Coordinates of C-alpha atoms in Angstrom, one line a residue:
M1 CA -186.8 251.2 -22.6
S2 CA -190.0 249.1 -22.5
D3 CA -191.0 245.5 -22.5
P4 CA -191.0 244.4 -26.1
S5 CA -193.3 241.4 -25.6
S6 CA -196.2 243.0 -27.3
V7 CA -194.2 244.5 -30.2
D8 CA -193.4 242.6 -33.4
P9 CA -190.1 243.9 -34.7
A10 CA -191.3 242.9 -38.2
D11 CA -193.8 245.7 -37.9
Y12 CA -191.3 248.4 -37.2
P13 CA -191.0 251.0 -40.0
R14 CA -187.8 250.8 -42.0
K15 CA -185.0 253.1 -40.9
V16 CA -181.3 253.5 -41.6
I17 CA -179.3 255.2 -38.9
L18 CA -176.2 256.8 -40.4
V19 CA -173.5 257.2 -37.8
A20 CA -171.3 260.0 -38.8
G21 CA -168.3 262.0 -37.3
A22 CA -164.6 262.1 -37.5
G23 CA -162.7 258.9 -37.0
R24 CA -161.8 258.2 -33.4
S25 CA -164.7 260.2 -32.1
G26 CA -166.8 257.3 -30.6
T27 CA -168.7 256.2 -33.8
S28 CA -167.7 252.6 -33.2
T29 CA -169.1 252.7 -29.6
M30 CA -172.4 254.1 -30.9
A31 CA -172.7 251.6 -33.7
G32 CA -171.8 248.8 -31.3
L33 CA -174.5 249.8 -28.8
M34 CA -177.1 250.0 -31.6
K35 CA -176.2 246.5 -32.6
I36 CA -176.5 245.2 -29.0
L37 CA -179.9 246.9 -28.6
G38 CA -181.3 245.0 -31.7
L39 CA -180.5 247.1 -34.8
H40 CA -178.7 245.3 -37.6
V41 CA -175.1 246.0 -38.7
P42 CA -175.0 244.4 -42.1
Q43 CA -172.5 241.6 -42.3
P44 CA -169.6 240.9 -42.7
E45 CA -168.0 243.5 -40.5
V46 CA -164.5 245.0 -40.5
A47 CA -162.5 242.8 -38.1
A48 CA -161.5 244.3 -34.7
D49 CA -157.8 245.2 -34.2
E50 CA -155.5 246.8 -31.6
S51 CA -156.9 250.3 -32.3
N52 CA -160.4 249.1 -31.6
P53 CA -160.5 245.8 -29.8
K54 CA -164.3 245.8 -29.4
G55 CA -164.9 246.1 -33.1
F56 CA -165.6 248.9 -35.5
G57 CA -169.3 248.2 -36.3
E58 CA -168.5 248.9 -39.9
P59 CA -170.0 246.7 -42.8
Q60 CA -167.1 245.7 -45.0
W61 CA -169.1 246.4 -48.1
V62 CA -169.6 250.0 -47.0
V63 CA -165.9 250.5 -46.3
D64 CA -164.9 249.1 -49.7
H65 CA -167.7 251.1 -51.4
H66 CA -166.4 254.4 -49.9
D67 CA -162.8 253.6 -50.5
R68 CA -163.5 253.2 -54.2
L69 CA -165.5 256.4 -54.4
L70 CA -162.9 258.4 -52.5
K71 CA -160.2 257.2 -54.9
E72 CA -162.3 258.2 -57.9
A73 CA -162.9 261.6 -56.4
L74 CA -159.2 262.0 -55.4
V75 CA -160.3 262.8 -51.8
Q76 CA -158.6 261.6 -48.6
V77 CA -160.4 260.1 -45.7
S78 CA -159.3 263.1 -43.6
D79 CA -159.2 265.7 -46.3
S80 CA -158.9 269.3 -45.1
R81 CA -159.9 270.9 -48.5
P82 CA -163.3 272.5 -48.5
E83 CA -163.7 271.8 -52.2
A84 CA -163.3 268.1 -51.6
W85 CA -167.0 268.1 -50.7
F86 CA -167.9 269.1 -54.2
E87 CA -165.8 266.3 -55.6
T88 CA -167.5 263.6 -53.4
G89 CA -170.9 265.3 -54.1
R90 CA -170.3 264.9 -57.8
V91 CA -169.6 261.2 -57.4
S92 CA -172.6 260.8 -55.1
T93 CA -175.0 262.0 -57.8
R94 CA -174.1 259.2 -60.3
E95 CA -177.1 257.1 -60.9
P96 CA -175.2 253.7 -61.0
E97 CA -173.8 254.4 -57.5
R98 CA -177.3 255.3 -56.2
I99 CA -178.7 252.1 -57.6
A100 CA -175.9 250.0 -56.2
T101 CA -176.2 251.6 -52.7
A102 CA -180.0 251.2 -52.7
D103 CA -179.8 247.6 -53.9
W104 CA -177.4 246.8 -51.1
L105 CA -179.7 248.3 -48.5
E106 CA -182.7 246.5 -49.9
G107 CA -180.9 243.2 -49.7
H108 CA -180.5 243.6 -46.0
F109 CA -184.0 244.7 -45.4
T110 CA -185.5 241.7 -47.3
A111 CA -182.9 238.9 -46.6
D112 CA -183.7 235.8 -44.6
Q113 CA -184.7 237.1 -41.1
G114 CA -184.9 240.5 -42.7
H115 CA -184.3 243.6 -40.5
S116 CA -186.3 246.8 -40.2
E117 CA -183.6 249.1 -38.7
L118 CA -180.1 249.1 -40.2
V119 CA -176.9 250.7 -38.9
V120 CA -174.4 252.2 -41.4
K121 CA -171.2 253.5 -39.9
D122 CA -167.8 254.4 -41.4
P123 CA -165.5 257.4 -40.9
R124 CA -165.8 257.9 -44.7
L125 CA -169.6 258.1 -44.5
A126 CA -169.9 261.9 -44.1
W127 CA -168.5 262.4 -47.6
F128 CA -171.4 260.6 -49.1
L129 CA -174.4 261.6 -46.9
G130 CA -176.5 262.6 -50.0
L131 CA -175.8 259.2 -51.6
W132 CA -177.1 257.3 -48.5
R133 CA -180.1 259.6 -48.0
V134 CA -181.3 259.0 -51.6
A135 CA -180.6 255.2 -51.3
A136 CA -182.5 254.9 -48.1
I137 CA -185.5 256.8 -49.4
R138 CA -185.6 254.6 -52.5
T139 CA -186.0 251.5 -50.3
G140 CA -188.9 253.1 -48.4
A141 CA -186.7 253.7 -45.3
E142 CA -186.2 256.9 -43.4
P143 CA -182.6 258.0 -43.1
V144 CA -181.7 259.4 -39.7
F145 CA -178.4 260.7 -38.5
A146 CA -176.3 260.4 -35.4
T147 CA -173.1 262.5 -35.3
M148 CA -170.6 261.8 -32.6
L149 CA -168.8 264.7 -31.0
R150 CA -165.4 264.4 -29.2
P151 CA -163.0 267.2 -28.3
P152 CA -160.9 267.8 -31.4
A153 CA -157.6 267.6 -29.4
E154 CA -158.6 264.1 -28.3
V155 CA -159.5 263.1 -31.9
V156 CA -156.1 264.4 -33.1
G157 CA -154.2 262.6 -30.4
S158 CA -156.0 259.3 -30.9
K159 CA -155.3 259.4 -34.7
Q160 CA -151.7 260.1 -34.1
T161 CA -151.5 257.3 -31.6
Y162 CA -153.4 254.5 -33.4
Y163 CA -153.1 255.4 -37.1
A164 CA -149.4 256.5 -37.1
N165 CA -150.5 259.6 -38.9
K166 CA -147.5 261.7 -39.8
L167 CA -149.3 264.7 -41.4
G168 CA -149.2 266.8 -38.2
S169 CA -151.6 268.3 -35.7
A170 CA -152.5 271.3 -37.9
H171 CA -153.6 269.1 -40.8
L172 CA -155.5 266.8 -38.5
A173 CA -157.2 269.7 -36.7
A174 CA -158.1 271.3 -40.1
S175 CA -159.5 268.0 -41.4
W176 CA -161.6 267.7 -38.2
L177 CA -162.9 271.2 -38.8
N178 CA -163.7 270.5 -42.4
M179 CA -165.4 267.2 -41.6
L180 CA -167.6 268.5 -38.7
L181 CA -168.7 271.8 -40.3
H182 CA -169.8 270.1 -43.5
T183 CA -171.3 267.1 -41.7
E184 CA -173.5 269.5 -39.7
R185 CA -174.6 271.2 -42.8
G186 CA -175.2 268.0 -44.7
T187 CA -177.4 266.5 -42.0
R188 CA -179.4 269.7 -41.4
V189 CA -181.7 269.2 -44.3
G190 CA -184.9 267.6 -43.1
T191 CA -184.2 268.1 -39.4
G192 CA -187.1 266.8 -37.3
T193 CA -188.6 263.5 -36.5
G194 CA -190.2 261.8 -39.6
A195 CA -188.2 264.0 -42.0
G196 CA -184.6 262.7 -41.6
A197 CA -184.2 263.4 -37.9
R198 CA -180.7 264.0 -36.5
V199 CA -179.0 263.9 -33.1
F200 CA -175.6 265.0 -31.9
V201 CA -174.0 262.9 -29.2
R202 CA -171.0 263.8 -27.0
Y203 CA -168.6 260.8 -26.7
G204 CA -168.1 261.7 -23.0
D205 CA -171.8 261.6 -22.4
L206 CA -172.0 258.1 -24.0
L207 CA -169.3 256.8 -21.8
D208 CA -170.6 258.4 -18.6
D209 CA -174.2 257.3 -18.9
W210 CA -174.8 255.3 -22.0
T211 CA -178.4 254.2 -21.1
R212 CA -179.6 257.8 -20.8
T213 CA -177.7 259.0 -23.8
T214 CA -178.8 256.1 -26.0
M215 CA -182.5 256.5 -24.9
H216 CA -182.2 260.1 -26.0
V217 CA -180.9 258.9 -29.4
G218 CA -183.7 256.4 -29.7
E219 CA -186.4 258.9 -28.8
T220 CA -185.1 261.6 -31.1
L221 CA -184.6 259.3 -34.1
G222 CA -187.6 257.0 -33.4
L223 CA -185.6 253.8 -33.2
Q224 CA -188.0 251.1 -32.1
H225 CA -185.3 248.5 -31.1
V226 CA -183.8 251.0 -28.7
L227 CA -187.1 252.1 -27.3
H228 CA -188.1 248.4 -26.7
A229 CA -184.7 247.0 -25.6
N230 CA -184.9 244.2 -23.0
S231 CA -183.0 243.7 -19.7
E232 CA -180.5 241.2 -21.2
Q233 CA -179.6 243.7 -23.9
I234 CA -179.1 246.4 -21.3
R235 CA -176.7 244.1 -19.4
D236 CA -174.8 243.4 -22.6
G237 CA -174.6 247.2 -23.1
H238 CA -173.1 247.7 -19.7
R239 CA -170.4 245.0 -20.4
F240 CA -169.7 246.7 -23.8
V241 CA -169.2 250.3 -22.7
D242 CA -165.9 250.9 -21.0
P243 CA -165.4 254.4 -19.5
S244 CA -161.6 253.9 -19.7
L245 CA -161.9 254.1 -23.5
R246 CA -161.5 257.8 -23.2
R247 CA -157.7 257.6 -23.0
M248 CA -156.7 260.9 -24.6
Q249 CA -156.5 263.8 -22.2
Q250 CA -154.7 266.5 -24.2
T251 CA -156.3 269.9 -24.8
L252 CA -156.4 272.2 -27.8
A253 CA -153.5 274.3 -26.4
D254 CA -151.3 271.2 -26.5
L255 CA -151.6 271.0 -30.3
G256 CA -149.6 274.2 -31.0
L257 CA -151.9 275.2 -33.9
P258 CA -151.6 278.4 -35.9
P259 CA -153.6 281.1 -34.0
R260 CA -156.4 281.5 -36.6
L261 CA -156.9 277.8 -36.9
H262 CA -156.8 277.4 -33.2
D263 CA -159.6 280.0 -32.8
L264 CA -161.8 278.4 -35.5
V265 CA -161.5 274.9 -34.0
G266 CA -162.3 276.2 -30.5
Q267 CA -165.3 278.3 -31.7
T268 CA -166.6 275.4 -33.8
W269 CA -166.3 273.0 -30.9
E270 CA -168.2 275.4 -28.7
E271 CA -171.1 275.7 -31.2
L272 CA -171.2 272.0 -31.9
N273 CA -171.6 271.3 -28.2
K274 CA -174.8 273.4 -28.2
L275 CA -176.3 271.0 -30.7
A276 CA -176.0 268.1 -28.2
D277 CA -177.9 270.1 -25.5
P278 CA -181.7 269.7 -25.2
G279 CA -183.3 272.2 -27.5
G280 CA -179.9 273.3 -28.8
D281 CA -180.3 272.5 -32.5
T282 CA -181.5 276.0 -33.3
P283 CA -181.4 278.4 -36.3
Q284 CA -179.1 280.7 -34.3
V285 CA -176.5 278.0 -33.9
H286 CA -176.9 277.0 -37.6
A287 CA -176.1 280.6 -38.6
T288 CA -173.0 280.7 -36.5
L289 CA -171.8 277.4 -37.9
D290 CA -172.4 278.7 -41.4
E291 CA -170.2 281.7 -40.6
L292 CA -167.5 279.5 -39.2
R293 CA -167.6 277.3 -42.3
E294 CA -167.2 280.3 -44.5
A295 CA -164.3 281.6 -42.4
Y296 CA -162.5 278.2 -42.6
T297 CA -163.0 278.2 -46.4
D298 CA -161.4 281.6 -46.6
L299 CA -158.6 280.6 -44.3
Y300 CA -157.9 277.5 -46.4
A301 CA -157.9 279.5 -49.7
E302 CA -155.4 282.0 -48.2
A303 CA -153.1 279.2 -47.0
E304 CA -153.3 277.4 -50.3
A305 CA -152.5 280.6 -52.2
I306 CA -149.3 281.4 -50.2
S307 CA -148.1 277.8 -50.0
R308 CA -148.0 277.2 -53.7
S309 CA -144.2 277.2 -53.7
S310 CA -144.2 274.3 -51.3
V311 CA -146.6 272.3 -53.5
V312 CA -144.4 272.9 -56.6
H313 CA -141.2 271.9 -54.7
A314 CA -142.9 268.7 -53.5
E315 CA -144.0 267.9 -57.0
Q316 CA -140.4 268.6 -58.4
R317 CA -138.8 266.5 -55.7
T318 CA -141.2 263.6 -56.4
R319 CA -140.4 263.7 -60.1
R320 CA -136.7 263.7 -59.4
Q321 CA -136.9 260.8 -56.9
G322 CA -139.4 258.8 -58.9
P323 CA -142.6 257.2 -57.6
P324 CA -142.4 255.9 -54.0
P325 CA -142.1 252.2 -53.5
R326 CA -145.5 250.3 -53.3
P327 CA -146.4 249.8 -49.6
A328 CA -146.8 246.3 -48.3
A329 CA -150.3 244.9 -48.0
G330 CA -152.0 246.1 -44.9
P331 CA -155.4 246.4 -43.3
A332 CA -158.4 247.8 -45.1
R333 CA -158.2 251.1 -43.2
P334 CA -155.6 253.1 -45.2
A335 CA -153.6 255.9 -43.6
D336 CA -154.3 259.3 -45.0
T337 CA -152.1 260.2 -47.9
P338 CA -151.6 263.8 -49.0
L339 CA -152.8 264.5 -52.5
G340 CA -152.4 267.4 -54.9
A341 CA -155.0 270.2 -55.2
D342 CA -158.0 269.2 -57.2
R343 CA -160.0 271.4 -59.6
L344 CA -163.6 272.3 -58.8
P345 CA -166.2 270.6 -61.1
H346 CA -167.8 272.9 -63.6
G347 CA -171.4 271.8 -62.8
L348 CA -170.9 272.6 -59.1
R349 CA -168.9 275.8 -59.4
A350 CA -172.0 277.9 -59.0
A351 CA -172.6 276.4 -55.5
V352 CA -169.4 277.9 -54.2
P353 CA -169.6 281.3 -52.5
A354 CA -168.6 284.2 -54.7
P355 CA -165.6 285.2 -52.5
V356 CA -164.2 281.6 -52.7
R357 CA -164.7 281.5 -56.5
R358 CA -162.7 284.7 -56.8
G359 CA -160.0 283.4 -54.6
L360 CA -159.8 280.2 -56.7
R361 CA -159.7 282.2 -59.9
K362 CA -156.8 284.3 -58.6
L363 CA -155.0 281.2 -57.5
A364 CA -155.4 279.8 -61.0
G365 CA -154.1 283.0 -62.6
R366 CA -157.5 283.8 -64.3
E367 CA -158.2 287.0 -62.3
R368 CA -156.0 289.7 -61.1
S369 CA -156.1 291.1 -57.6

């Protein structure tokens, strides 16, 4: 990190760093460090709370924007359904949403004391990567991606501890798998500096040596504020990063997952870790992750097919009992709520692999085995 005295931040090229990853994986720490080192987190931010006392680094507008879009798409924050990506992808292609997102970004680039490098972070972000990519390009900015990696067992444990999630370890592990496999695929397009660069960061590496890890992020993504950070910012960074933040110590074996899900989660974590190694973002790893994503899609289709009776029973019980009471007003970060299965949009059906389409047709009773 060099002396910024000869560099005018107003001359930095426009960039939007999109911090992605599952909730409770270190995205807040990454966004917080980017802010300390001079990048701009658009205000106002989501207020800190017990689950994240140092702050989330999330623009409130972004959280509200994503909440509304997820509700329209009937997708949960931690949705384990592979087809949920087609639903959010359909919403992301709406021109009014693209215009609104680009206008919001432009307003922060050109506001009083305008900023050249913005940070956009929210656990819901990965569902709308295409929307943000288009919006950034429309403002003349380069979208770059930082995906946080944390052992899935720790993510599951942290969500169960801080979000009072009652959907169980298997659901949370499956939603982690769904999120990370599709986030990797969604950020792969344009890999390389100057063309939508991306970087994968282990949460443990960030806590162990944040200066070295953050410099790697800055160099890979071409973030000028990081590359020209001063000594005072470095001191603030040391005060901000707390190695004790990694409080979850459970392992994958502790989750008691179904065997096939356990294997897929373990294999995916092993491959994702390779992406965080120098020179590890290779076509060979991409191919393996593609195979794992297809395997998870097949596993989910099988589970969905054989669990139809449970879905029907839940629907019947809900009708008999009537709608649940409206929950009391709470924070802006809603807990995951299980939703019914959604139908695949006609315009995107061709993008689904043929075996998955056949499975969905069988499930719907439109094709015999």
